[in-house]
Coordinates of C-alpha atoms and ligand atoms in Angstrom, one line a residue:
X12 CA 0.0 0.0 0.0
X13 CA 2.0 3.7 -1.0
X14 CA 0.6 7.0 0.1
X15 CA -0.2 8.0 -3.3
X16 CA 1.3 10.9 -5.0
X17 CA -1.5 10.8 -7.6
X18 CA -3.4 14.0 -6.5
X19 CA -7.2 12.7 -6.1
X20 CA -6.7 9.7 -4.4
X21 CA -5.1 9.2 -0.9
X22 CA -3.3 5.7 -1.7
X23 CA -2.9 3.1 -4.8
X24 CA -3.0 -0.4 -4.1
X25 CA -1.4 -2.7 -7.2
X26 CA -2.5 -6.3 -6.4
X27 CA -2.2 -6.4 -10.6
X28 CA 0.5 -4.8 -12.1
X29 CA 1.3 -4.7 -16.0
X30 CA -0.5 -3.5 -19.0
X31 CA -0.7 -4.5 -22.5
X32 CA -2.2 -1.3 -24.2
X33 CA 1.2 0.1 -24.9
X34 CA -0.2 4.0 -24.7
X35 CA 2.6 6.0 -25.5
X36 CA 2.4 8.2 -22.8
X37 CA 2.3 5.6 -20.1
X38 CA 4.1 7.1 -16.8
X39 CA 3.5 3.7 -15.4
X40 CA 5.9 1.5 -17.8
X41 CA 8.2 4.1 -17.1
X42 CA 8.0 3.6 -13.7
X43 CA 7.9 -0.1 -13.9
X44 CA 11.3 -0.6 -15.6
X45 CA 13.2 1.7 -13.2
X46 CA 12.6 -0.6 -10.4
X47 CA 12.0 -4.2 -12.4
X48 CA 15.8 -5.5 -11.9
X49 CA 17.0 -8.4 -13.3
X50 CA 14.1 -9.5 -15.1
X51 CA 16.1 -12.6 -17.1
X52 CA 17.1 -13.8 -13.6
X53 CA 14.0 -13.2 -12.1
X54 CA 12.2 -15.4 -15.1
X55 CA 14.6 -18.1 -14.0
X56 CA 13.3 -18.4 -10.5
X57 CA 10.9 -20.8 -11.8
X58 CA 9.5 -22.1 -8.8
X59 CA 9.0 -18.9 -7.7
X60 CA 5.9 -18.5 -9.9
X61 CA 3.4 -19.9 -11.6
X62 CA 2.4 -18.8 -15.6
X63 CA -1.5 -18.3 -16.5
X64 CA -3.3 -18.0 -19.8
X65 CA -3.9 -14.8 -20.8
X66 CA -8.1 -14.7 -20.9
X67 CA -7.1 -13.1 -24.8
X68 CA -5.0 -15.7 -25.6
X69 CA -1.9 -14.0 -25.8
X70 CA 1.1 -14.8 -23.8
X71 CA 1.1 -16.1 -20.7
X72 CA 0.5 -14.1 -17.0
X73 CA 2.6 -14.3 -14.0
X74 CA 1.0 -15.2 -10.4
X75 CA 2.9 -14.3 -7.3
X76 CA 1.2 -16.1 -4.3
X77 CA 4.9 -14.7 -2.6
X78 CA 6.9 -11.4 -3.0
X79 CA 9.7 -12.1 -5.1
X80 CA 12.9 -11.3 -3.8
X81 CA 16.2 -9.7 -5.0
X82 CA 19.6 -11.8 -4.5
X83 CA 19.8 -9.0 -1.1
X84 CA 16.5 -10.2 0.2
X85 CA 14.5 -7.2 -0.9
X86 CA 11.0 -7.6 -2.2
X87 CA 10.6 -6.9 -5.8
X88 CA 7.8 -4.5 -6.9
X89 CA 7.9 -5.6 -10.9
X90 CA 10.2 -8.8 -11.5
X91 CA 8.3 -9.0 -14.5
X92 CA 8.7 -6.0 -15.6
X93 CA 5.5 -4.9 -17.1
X94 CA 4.0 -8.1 -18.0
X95 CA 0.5 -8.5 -16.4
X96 CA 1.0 -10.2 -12.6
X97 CA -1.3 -11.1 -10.1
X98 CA 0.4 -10.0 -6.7
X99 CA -1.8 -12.2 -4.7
X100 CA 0.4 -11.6 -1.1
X101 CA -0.4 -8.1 -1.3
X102 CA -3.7 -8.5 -0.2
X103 CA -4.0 -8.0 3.1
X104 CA -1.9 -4.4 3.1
X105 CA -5.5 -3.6 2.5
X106 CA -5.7 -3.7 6.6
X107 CA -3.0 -1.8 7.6
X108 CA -5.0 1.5 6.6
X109 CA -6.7 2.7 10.0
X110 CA -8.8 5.1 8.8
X111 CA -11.2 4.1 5.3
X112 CA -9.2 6.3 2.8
X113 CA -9.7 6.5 -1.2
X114 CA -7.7 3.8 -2.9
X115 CA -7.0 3.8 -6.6
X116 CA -7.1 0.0 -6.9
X117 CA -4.6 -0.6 -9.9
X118 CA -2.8 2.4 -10.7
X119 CA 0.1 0.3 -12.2
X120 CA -2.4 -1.9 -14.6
X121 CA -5.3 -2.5 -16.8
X122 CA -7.1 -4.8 -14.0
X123 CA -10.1 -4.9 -16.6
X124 CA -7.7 -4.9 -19.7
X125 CA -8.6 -7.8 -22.3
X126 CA -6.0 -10.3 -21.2
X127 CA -6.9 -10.3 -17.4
X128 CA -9.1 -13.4 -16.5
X129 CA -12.4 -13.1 -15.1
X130 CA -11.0 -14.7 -11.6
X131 CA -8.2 -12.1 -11.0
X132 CA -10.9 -9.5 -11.5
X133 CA -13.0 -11.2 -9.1
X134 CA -10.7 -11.9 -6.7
X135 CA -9.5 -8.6 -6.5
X136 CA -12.9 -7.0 -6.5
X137 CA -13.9 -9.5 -3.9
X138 CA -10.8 -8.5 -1.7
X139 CA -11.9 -4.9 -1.5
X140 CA -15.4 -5.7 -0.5
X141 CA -14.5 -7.9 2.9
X142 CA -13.2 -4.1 3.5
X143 CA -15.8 -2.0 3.1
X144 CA -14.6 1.2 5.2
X145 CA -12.3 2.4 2.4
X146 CA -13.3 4.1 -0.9
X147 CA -12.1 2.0 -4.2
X148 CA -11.8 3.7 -7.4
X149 CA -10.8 1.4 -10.3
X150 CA -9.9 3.1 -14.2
X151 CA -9.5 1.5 -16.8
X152 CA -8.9 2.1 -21.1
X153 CA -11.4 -0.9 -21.5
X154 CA -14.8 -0.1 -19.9
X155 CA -16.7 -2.6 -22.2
X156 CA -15.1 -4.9 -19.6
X157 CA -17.1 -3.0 -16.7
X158 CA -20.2 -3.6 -18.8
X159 CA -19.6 -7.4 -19.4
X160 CA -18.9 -8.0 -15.4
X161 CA -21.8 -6.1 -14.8
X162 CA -24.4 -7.8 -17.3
X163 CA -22.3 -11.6 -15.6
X164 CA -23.5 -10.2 -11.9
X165 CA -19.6 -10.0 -10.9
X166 CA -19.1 -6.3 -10.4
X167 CA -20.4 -5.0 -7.2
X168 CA -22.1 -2.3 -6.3
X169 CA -22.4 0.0 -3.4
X170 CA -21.4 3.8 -3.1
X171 CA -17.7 2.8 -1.7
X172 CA -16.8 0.9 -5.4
X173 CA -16.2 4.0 -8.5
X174 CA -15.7 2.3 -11.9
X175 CA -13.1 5.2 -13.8
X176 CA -12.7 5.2 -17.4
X177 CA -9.8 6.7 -18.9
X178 CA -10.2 8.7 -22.0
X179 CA -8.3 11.4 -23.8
X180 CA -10.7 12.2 -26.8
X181 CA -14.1 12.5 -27.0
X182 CA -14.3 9.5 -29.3
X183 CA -13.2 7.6 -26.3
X184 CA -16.1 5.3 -24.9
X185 CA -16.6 5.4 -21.0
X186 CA -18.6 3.7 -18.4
X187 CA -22.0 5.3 -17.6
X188 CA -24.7 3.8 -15.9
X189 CA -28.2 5.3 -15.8
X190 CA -30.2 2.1 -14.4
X191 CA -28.1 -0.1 -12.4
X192 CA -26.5 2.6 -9.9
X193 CA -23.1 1.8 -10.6
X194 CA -20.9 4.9 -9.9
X195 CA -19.1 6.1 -12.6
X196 CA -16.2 8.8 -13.6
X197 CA -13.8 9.9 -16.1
X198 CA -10.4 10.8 -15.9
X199 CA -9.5 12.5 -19.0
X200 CA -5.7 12.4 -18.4
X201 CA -3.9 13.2 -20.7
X202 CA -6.8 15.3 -22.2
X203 CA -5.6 15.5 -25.8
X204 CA -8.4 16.9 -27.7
X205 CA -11.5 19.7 -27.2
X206 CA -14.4 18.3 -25.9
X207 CA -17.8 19.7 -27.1
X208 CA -19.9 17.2 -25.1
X209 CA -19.9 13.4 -23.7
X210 CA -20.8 11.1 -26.8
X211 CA -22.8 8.5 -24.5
X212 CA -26.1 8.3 -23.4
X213 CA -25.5 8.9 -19.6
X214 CA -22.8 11.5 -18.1
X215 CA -20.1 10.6 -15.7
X216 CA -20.9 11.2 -11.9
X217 CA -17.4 13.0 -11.4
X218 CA -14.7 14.0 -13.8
X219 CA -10.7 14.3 -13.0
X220 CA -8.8 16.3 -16.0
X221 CA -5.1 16.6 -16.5
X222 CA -2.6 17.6 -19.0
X223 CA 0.3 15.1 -20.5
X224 CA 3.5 15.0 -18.3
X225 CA 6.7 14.0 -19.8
X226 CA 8.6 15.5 -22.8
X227 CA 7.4 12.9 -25.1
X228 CA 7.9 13.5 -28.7
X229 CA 4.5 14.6 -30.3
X230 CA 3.7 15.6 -26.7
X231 CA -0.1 17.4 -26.4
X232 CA -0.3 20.6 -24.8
X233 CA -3.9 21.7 -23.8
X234 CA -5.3 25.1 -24.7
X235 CA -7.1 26.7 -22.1
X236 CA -10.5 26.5 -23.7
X237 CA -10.3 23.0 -23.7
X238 CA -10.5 22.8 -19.9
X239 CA -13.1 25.8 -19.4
X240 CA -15.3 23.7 -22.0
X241 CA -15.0 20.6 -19.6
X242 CA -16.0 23.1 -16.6
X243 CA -18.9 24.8 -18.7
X244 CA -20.4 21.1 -18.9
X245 CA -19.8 19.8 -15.3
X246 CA -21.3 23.2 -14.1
X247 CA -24.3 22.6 -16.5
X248 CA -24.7 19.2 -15.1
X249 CA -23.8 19.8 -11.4
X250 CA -21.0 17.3 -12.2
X251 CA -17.5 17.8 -9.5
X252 CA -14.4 18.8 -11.3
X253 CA -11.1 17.6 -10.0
X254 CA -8.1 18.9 -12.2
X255 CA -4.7 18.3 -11.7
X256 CA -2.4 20.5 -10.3
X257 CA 0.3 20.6 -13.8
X258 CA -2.5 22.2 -15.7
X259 CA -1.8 25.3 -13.2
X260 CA 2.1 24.7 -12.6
X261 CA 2.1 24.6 -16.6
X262 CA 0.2 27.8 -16.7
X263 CA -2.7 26.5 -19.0
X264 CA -5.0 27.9 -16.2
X265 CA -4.8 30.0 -13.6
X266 CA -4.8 29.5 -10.1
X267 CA -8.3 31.3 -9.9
X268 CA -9.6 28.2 -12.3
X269 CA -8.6 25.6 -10.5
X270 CA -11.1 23.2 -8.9
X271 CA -10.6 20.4 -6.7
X272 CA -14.0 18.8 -6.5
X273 CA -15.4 15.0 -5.3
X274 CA -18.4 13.3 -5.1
X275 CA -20.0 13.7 -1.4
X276 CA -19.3 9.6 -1.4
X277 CA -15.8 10.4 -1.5
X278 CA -15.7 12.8 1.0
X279 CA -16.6 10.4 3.4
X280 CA -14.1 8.5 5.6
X281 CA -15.0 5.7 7.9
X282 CA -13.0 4.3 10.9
X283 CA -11.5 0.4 10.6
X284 CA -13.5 -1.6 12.4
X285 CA -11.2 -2.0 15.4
X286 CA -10.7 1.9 15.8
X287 CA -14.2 2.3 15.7
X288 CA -14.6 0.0 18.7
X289 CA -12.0 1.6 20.4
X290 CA -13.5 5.2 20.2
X291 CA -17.4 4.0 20.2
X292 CA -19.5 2.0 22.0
X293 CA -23.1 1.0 22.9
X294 CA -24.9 2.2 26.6
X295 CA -25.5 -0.6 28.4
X296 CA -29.3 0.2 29.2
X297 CA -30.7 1.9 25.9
X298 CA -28.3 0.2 23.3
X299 CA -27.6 3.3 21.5
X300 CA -23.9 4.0 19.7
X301 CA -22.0 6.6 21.4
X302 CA -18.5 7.8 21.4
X303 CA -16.7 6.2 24.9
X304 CA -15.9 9.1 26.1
X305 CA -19.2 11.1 26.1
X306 CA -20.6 8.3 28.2
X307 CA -19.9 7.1 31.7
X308 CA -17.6 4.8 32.6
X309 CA -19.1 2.5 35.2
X310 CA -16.6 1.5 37.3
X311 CA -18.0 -1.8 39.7
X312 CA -15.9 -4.1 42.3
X313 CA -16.4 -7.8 41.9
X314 CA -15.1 -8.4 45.8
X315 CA -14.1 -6.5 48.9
X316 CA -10.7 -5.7 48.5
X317 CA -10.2 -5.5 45.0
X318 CA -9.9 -2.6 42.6
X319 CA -12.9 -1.5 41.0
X320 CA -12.8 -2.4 37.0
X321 CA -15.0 -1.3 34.3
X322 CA -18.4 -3.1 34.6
X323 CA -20.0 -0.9 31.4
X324 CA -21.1 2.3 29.6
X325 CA -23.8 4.5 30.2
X326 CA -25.1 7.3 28.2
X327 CA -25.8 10.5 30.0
X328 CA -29.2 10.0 30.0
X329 CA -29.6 6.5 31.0
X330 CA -27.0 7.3 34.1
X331 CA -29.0 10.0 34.8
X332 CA -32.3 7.9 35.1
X333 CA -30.5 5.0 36.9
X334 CA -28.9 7.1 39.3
X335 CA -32.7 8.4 40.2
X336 CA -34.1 5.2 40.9
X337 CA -31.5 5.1 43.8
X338 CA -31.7 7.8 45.2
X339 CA -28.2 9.7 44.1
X340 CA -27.5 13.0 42.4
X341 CA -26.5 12.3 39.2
X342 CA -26.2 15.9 38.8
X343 CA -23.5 16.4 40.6
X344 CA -21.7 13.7 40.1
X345 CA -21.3 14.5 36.0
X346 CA -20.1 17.8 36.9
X347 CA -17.3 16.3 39.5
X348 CA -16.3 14.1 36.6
X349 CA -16.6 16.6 33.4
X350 CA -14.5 19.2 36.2
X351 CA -11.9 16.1 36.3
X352 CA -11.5 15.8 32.2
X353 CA -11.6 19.2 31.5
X354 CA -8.2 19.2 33.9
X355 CA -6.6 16.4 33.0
X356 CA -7.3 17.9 29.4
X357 CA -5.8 21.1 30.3
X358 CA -2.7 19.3 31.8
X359 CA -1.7 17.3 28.1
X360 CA -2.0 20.8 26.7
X361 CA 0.3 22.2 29.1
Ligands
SF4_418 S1 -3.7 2.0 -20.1 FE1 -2.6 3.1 -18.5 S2 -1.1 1.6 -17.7 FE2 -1.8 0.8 -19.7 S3 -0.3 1.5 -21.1 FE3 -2.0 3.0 -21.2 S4 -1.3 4.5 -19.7 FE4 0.0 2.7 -19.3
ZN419 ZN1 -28.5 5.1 27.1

């Protein structure tokens, strides 16, 4: 899992890397072969993987159920440079995320390119949903894919899953849904041509724009009124706007232009389940949720003698009304205890 330096998403997670669509623009076979190593060796470790059919029937895929390792021990990101793999182990980095945070699942890959089989999708997809606190966004050059998984039943649904499609032109097909409530954006990165409208039948719910990076030959330099045009149709469509910072840096707008919009669904960030049960809990007489510390801590002693441990949590209201049937001045009591946090607060400031 890497804090992400891609600007509208807080981390990537690459459980598939590799691509076949050889775009020629791609930062991420750039990125790939810098850190690949010894690929020939690496294809000797035989028993180190295990080769797949390509669901195209082109060459063969590479499954890691283990990170590959370097001859000084260190995991290898790409030993296959960028040939599709399946990086099964890398699963479970999905947990070590406290919070729920935006994850760009596959920011190194086509995960719903031609060649990947059904089950990697699957799996994958399946992967993110057993963690539903986080926020997954998925992109991909092939959204007939997105279609074919949803007409099969195996792409899920929910408002944490957000099915990208990455265009350039306006001749570009995307992902839109207008029946099934599938969420669904573009990322027009690099945006290479004006676009007067979206050609399909249904808009995207949130669109990211960006110029081309690099100093490719042939490289496509936006005008300005490529990127107002995109604006003048989001605004007409209440549609959020996220552009990327270069188109500012390469002064193709100006800092008064820029937007940085999401979807409310995006916006949202959950806690992991054990945080939440750290912070939160339920009173012990009405059952409702509560954060720990707004309730009170009921402190009981199971013998003479011993320290008294925490027996449960009341809410407020519930202490208040059990404190009444006995007889005692709950009153009172919350203020003695809201005097003693307030102090002990003030001392961790000091
Ligand atoms: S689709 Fe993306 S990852 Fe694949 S070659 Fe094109 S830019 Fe690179
Ligand atoms: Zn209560």
């Amino acid at each position: 899992m890497n804090r992400s330096k891609i600007e509208w998403c807080d981390h990537t997670f690459n459980p598939i890397t590799g691509c076949r669509h050889n775009c020629g623009y791609c930062y991420a076979r750039r990125m790939t072969a810098r850190f690949a190593g010894d690929v020939r060796l690496n294809l000797n470790a035989k028993a180190d993987y295990t080769l797949e059919e390509a669901a195209d029937g082109g060459d063969p895929l590479y499954v890691l159920d283990r990170p590959m390792l370097n001859e000084t021990g260190s995991p290898l990101n790409y030993p296959f440079n960028f040939e599709p793999t399946l990086h099964r182990y890398r699963y479970e980095r999905l947990d070590n995320l406290k919070m729920g945070n935006n994850i760009f699942v596959g920011a190194m890959a086509d995960i719903f390119g031609e060649w990947v089989p059904d089950h990697w999708i699957e799996e994958v997809l399946s992967e993110c949903a057993k963690r539903p606190m986080h926020n997954y966004m998925f992109l991909t050059k092939n959204p007939g894919r997105y279609v074919k998984l949803a007409d099969a039943g195996k792409l899920p649904k929910g408002d944490n899953f957000w099915y990208g499609s990455s265009i350039t032109n306006p001749h570009n097909p995307y992902f839109y849904d207008t029946t099934r409530h599938y969420h669904c954006f573009v990322s027009i990165e690099p945006i290479h041509e004006d676009f007067g409208g979206f050609k399909g039948m249904g808009l995207p719910e949130w669109i990211i724009v960006g110029p081309e990076t690099g100093n490719r030959k042939g490289k496509v330099v936006p005008d300005a009124s490529w990127i107002r045009n995109i604006t003048a149709i989001a605004d007409k469509h209440g549609i959020p706007v996220f552009m990327k910072d270069k188109l500012v840096v390469y002064k193709i707008i100006g800092e008064d232009e820029m937007r940085r919009d999401y979807p409310p669904q995006l916006l949202q960030r959950s806690l992991s389940d054990k945080i939440d049960k750290k912070i939160n809990g339920l009173c012990d007489m009405c059952k409702a949720k509560y954060k720990k510390r707004d309730m009170v801590n009921v402190l009981a002693k199971t013998k003479r003698g011993v320290a008294a441990a925490h027996s449960c949590y009341l809410c407020r209201d519930c202490f208040a009304r059990s404190c009444k049937t006995i007889g005692v001045d709950a009153e009172s009591i919350l203020e003695i205890a809201d005097g003693k946090r307030k102090e002990a607060n003030n001392e961790k400031e000091l």
